[in-house]
PDB file of C-alpha atoms in Angstrom:
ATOM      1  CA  UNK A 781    -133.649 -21.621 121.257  1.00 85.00           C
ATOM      2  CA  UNK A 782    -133.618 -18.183 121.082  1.00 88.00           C
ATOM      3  CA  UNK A 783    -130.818 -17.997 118.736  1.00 90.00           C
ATOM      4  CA  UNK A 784    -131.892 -20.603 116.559  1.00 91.00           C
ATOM      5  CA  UNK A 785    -134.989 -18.191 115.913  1.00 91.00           C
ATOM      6  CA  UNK A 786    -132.923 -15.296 115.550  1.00 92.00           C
ATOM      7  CA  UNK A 787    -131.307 -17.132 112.597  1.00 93.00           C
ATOM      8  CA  UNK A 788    -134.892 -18.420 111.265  1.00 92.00           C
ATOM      9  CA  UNK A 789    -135.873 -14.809 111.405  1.00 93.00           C
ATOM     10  CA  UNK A 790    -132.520 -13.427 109.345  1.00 93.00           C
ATOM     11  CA  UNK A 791    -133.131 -16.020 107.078  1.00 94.00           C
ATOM     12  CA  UNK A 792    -136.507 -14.912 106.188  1.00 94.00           C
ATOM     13  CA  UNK A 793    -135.580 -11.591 105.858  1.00 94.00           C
ATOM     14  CA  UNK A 794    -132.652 -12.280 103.543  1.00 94.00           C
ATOM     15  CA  UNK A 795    -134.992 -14.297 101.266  1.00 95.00           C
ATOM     16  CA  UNK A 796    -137.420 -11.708 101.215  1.00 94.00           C
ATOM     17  CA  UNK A 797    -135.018  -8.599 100.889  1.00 94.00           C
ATOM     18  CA  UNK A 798    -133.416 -11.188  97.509  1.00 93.00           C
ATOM     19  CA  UNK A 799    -136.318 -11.620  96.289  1.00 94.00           C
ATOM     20  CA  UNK A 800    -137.637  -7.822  96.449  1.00 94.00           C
ATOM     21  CA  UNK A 801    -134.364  -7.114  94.569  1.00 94.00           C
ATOM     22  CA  UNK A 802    -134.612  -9.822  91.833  1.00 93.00           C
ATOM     23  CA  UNK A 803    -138.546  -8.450  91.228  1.00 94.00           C
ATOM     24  CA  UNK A 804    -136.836  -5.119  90.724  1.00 94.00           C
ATOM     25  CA  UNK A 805    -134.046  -6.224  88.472  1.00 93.00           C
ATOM     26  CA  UNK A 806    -136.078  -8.093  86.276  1.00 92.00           C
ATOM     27  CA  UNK A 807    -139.510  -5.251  86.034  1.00 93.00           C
ATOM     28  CA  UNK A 808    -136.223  -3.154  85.025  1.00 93.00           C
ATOM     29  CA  UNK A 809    -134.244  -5.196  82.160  1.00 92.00           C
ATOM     30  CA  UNK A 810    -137.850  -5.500  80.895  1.00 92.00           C
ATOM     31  CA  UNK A 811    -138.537  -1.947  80.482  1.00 90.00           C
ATOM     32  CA  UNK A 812    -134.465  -1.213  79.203  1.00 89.00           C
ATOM     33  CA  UNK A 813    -135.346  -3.641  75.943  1.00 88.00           C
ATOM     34  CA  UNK A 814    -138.782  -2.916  75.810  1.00 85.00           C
ATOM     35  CA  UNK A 815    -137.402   0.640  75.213  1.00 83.00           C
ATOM     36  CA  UNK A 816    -134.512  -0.378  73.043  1.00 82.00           C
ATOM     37  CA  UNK A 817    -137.398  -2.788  70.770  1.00 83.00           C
ATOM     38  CA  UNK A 818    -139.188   0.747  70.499  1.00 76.00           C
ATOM     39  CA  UNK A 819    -135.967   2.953  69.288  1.00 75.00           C
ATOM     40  CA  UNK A 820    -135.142   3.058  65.106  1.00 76.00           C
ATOM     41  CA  UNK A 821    -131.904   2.892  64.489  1.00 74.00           C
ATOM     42  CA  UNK A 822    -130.019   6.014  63.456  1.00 75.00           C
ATOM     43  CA  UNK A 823    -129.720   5.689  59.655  1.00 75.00           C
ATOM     44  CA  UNK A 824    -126.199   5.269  57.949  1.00 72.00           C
ATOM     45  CA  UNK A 825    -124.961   7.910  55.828  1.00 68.00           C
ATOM     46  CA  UNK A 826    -124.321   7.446  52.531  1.00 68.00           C
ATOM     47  CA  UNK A 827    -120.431   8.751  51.393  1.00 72.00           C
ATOM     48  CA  UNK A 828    -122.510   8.738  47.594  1.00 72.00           C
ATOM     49  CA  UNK A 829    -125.062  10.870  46.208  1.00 70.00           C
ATOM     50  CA  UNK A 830    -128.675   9.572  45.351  1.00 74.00           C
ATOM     51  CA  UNK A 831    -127.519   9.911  41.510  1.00 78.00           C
ATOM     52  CA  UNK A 832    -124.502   7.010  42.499  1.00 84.00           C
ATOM     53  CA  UNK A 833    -125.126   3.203  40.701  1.00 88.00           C
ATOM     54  CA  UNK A 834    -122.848   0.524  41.714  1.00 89.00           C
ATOM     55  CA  UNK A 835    -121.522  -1.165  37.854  1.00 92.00           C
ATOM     56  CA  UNK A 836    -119.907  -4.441  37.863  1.00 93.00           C
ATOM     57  CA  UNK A 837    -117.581  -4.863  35.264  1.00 94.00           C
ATOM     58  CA  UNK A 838    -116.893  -8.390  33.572  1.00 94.00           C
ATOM     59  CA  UNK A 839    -114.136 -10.757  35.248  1.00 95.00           C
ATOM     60  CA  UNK A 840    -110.843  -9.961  33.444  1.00 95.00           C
ATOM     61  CA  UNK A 841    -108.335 -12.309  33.144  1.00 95.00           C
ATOM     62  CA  UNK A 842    -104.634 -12.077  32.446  1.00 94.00           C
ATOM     63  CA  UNK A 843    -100.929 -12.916  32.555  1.00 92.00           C
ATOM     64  CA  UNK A 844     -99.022 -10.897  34.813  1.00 91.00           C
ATOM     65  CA  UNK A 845     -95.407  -9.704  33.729  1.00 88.00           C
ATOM     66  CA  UNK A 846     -93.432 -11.722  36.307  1.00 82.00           C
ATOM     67  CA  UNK A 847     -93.252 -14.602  36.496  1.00 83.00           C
ATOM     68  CA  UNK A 848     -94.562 -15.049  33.099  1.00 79.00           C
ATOM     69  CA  UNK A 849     -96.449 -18.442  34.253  1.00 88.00           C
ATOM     70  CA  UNK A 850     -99.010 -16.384  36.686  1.00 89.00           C
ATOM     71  CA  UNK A 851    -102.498 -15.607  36.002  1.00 92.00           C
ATOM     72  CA  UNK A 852    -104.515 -13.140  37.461  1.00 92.00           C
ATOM     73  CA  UNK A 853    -108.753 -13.008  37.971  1.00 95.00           C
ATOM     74  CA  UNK A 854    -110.242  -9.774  39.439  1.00 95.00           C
ATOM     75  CA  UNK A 855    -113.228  -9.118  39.292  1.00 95.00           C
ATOM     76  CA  UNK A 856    -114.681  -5.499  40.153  1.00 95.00           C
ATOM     77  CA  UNK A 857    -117.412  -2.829  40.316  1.00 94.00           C
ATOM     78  CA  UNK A 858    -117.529   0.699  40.000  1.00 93.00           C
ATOM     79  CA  UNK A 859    -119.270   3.490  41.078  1.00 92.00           C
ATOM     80  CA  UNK A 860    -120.592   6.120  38.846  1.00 90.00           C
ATOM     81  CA  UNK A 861    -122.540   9.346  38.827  1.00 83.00           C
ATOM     82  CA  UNK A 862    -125.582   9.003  36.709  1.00 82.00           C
ATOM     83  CA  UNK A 863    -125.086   8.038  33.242  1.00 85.00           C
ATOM     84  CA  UNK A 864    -126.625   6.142  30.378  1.00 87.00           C
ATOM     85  CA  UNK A 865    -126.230   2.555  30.486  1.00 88.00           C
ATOM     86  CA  UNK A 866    -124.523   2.836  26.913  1.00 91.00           C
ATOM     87  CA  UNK A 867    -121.540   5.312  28.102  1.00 91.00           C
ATOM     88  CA  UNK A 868    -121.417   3.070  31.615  1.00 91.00           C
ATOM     89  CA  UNK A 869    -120.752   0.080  29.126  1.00 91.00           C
ATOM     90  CA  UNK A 870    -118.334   1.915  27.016  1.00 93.00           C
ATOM     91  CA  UNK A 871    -116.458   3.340  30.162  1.00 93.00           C
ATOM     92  CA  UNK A 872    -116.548  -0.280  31.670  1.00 93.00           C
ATOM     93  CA  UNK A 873    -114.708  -1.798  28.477  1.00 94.00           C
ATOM     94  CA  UNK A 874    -112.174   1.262  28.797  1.00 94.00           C
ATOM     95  CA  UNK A 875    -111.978   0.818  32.607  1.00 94.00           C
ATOM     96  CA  UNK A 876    -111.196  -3.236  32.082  1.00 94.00           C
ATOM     97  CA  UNK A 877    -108.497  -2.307  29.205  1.00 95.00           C
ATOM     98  CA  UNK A 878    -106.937  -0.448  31.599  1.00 94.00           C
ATOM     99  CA  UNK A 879    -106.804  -3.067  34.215  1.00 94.00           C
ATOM    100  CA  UNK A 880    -105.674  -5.571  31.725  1.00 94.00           C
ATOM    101  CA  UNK A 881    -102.658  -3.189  31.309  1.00 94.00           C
ATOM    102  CA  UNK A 882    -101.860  -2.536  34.240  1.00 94.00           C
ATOM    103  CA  UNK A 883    -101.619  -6.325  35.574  1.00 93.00           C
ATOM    104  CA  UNK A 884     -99.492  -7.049  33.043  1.00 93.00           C
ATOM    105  CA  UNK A 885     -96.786  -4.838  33.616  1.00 92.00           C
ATOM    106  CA  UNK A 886     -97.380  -5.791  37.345  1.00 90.00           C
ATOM    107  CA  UNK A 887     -95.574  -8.607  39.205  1.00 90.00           C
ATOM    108  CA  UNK A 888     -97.078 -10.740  41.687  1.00 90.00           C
ATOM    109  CA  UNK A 889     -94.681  -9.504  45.205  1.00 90.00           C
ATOM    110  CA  UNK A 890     -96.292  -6.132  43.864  1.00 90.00           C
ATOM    111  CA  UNK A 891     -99.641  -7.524  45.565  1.00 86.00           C
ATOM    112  CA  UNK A 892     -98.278  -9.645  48.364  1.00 89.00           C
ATOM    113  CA  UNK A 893    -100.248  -8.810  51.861  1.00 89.00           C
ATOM    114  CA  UNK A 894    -102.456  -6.208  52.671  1.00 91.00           C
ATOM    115  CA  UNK A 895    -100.245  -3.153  51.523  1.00 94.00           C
ATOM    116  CA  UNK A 896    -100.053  -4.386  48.765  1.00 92.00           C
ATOM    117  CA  UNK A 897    -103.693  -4.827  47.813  1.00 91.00           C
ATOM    118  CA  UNK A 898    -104.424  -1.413  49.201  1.00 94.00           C
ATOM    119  CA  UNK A 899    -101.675  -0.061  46.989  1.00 94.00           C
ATOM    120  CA  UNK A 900    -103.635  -1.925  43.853  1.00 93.00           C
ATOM    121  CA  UNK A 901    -106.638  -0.877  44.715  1.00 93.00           C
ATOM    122  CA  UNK A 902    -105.815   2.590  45.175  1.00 94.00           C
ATOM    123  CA  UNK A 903    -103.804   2.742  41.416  1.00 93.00           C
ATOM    124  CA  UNK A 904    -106.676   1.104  39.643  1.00 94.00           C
ATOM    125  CA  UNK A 905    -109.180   3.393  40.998  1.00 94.00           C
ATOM    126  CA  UNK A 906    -107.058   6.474  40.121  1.00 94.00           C
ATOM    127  CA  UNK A 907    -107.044   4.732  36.643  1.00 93.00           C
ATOM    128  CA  UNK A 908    -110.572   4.512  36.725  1.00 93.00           C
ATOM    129  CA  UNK A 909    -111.229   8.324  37.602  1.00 92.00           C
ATOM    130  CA  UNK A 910    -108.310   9.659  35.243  1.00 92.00           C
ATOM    131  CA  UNK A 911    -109.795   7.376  32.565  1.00 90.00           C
ATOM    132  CA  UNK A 912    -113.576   8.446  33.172  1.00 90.00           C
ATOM    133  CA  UNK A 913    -113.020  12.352  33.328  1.00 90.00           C
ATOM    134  CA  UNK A 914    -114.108  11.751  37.583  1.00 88.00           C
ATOM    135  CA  UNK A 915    -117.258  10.225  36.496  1.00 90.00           C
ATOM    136  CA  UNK A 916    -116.080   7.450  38.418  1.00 90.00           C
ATOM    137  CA  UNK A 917    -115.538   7.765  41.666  1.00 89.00           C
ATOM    138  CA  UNK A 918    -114.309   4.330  43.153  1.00 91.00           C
ATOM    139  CA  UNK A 919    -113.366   1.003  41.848  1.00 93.00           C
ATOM    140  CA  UNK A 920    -114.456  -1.335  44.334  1.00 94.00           C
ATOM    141  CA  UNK A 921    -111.837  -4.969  43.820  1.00 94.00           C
ATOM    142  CA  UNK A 922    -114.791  -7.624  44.679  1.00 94.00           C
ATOM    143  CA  UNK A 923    -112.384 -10.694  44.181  1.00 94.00           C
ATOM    144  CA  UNK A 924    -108.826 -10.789  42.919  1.00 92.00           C
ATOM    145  CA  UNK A 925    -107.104 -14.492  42.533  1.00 93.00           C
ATOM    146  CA  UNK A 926    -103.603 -14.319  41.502  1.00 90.00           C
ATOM    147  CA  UNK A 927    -102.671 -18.478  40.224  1.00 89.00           C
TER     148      UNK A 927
END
């Protein structure tokens, strides 16, 4: 009898001692994400100045040099310091020449995998700045579709 009791008694005291625990537990992870509902988020810095506008140009579509049968769609944006929507359109047209140009001397294994596309869109956006005097400071390739 006595032991049977003694186990009744341990019982009790487990139950109690898990549910003290689980009270504690749960009053905490209420105050942690009442806390973190509270806290702003650090804002993300910008790698542009305020002055920076985000152009997209018009899709441009072309042959490419090899195989002669292979098409190419890209459409882009780019990013400009502050200028008058009349010398952003100008530089756009002279920006998309210069894509045009470059495709088609390109081949398609020029753009195969992810080197490859890095490697584009590294050249066009040199292009770009060389073209706009470094008014332009990245070409952005939104969609590129090589058929």
């Amino acid at each position: 009898m006595r032991l049977i009791a003694a186990i009744v008694v341990l019982t009790l005291v487990a139950i109690g001692a898990g549910a003290l625990a689980g009270l504690h537990l749960f009053a905490t992870a209420e105050r942690v994400a009442d806390a973190k509902k509270g806290a702003t988020p650090p804002p993300i810095a910008s790698s542009y100045s305020g002055s920076a506008r985000l152009r997209k140009l018009s899709p441009i579509v072309t042959n490419l040099a090899a195989p002669a049968n292979n098409w190419a769609r890209v459409e882009a944006s780019m990013v400009t310091d502050s200028m008058s929507d009349e010398d952003a359109g100008i530089l756009a047209a002279h920006i998309s020449e210069d894509i045009v140009t470059y495709l088609r001397s390109a081949s398609v294994t020029q753009f195969e995998g992810t080197r490859g596309l890095q490697h584009l869109r590294d050249d066009l956006s040199e292009r770009a700045s060389i073209r706009s005097s470094g008014k332009v400071r990245e070409l952005i390739i939104e969609t590129l579709v090589i058929q």
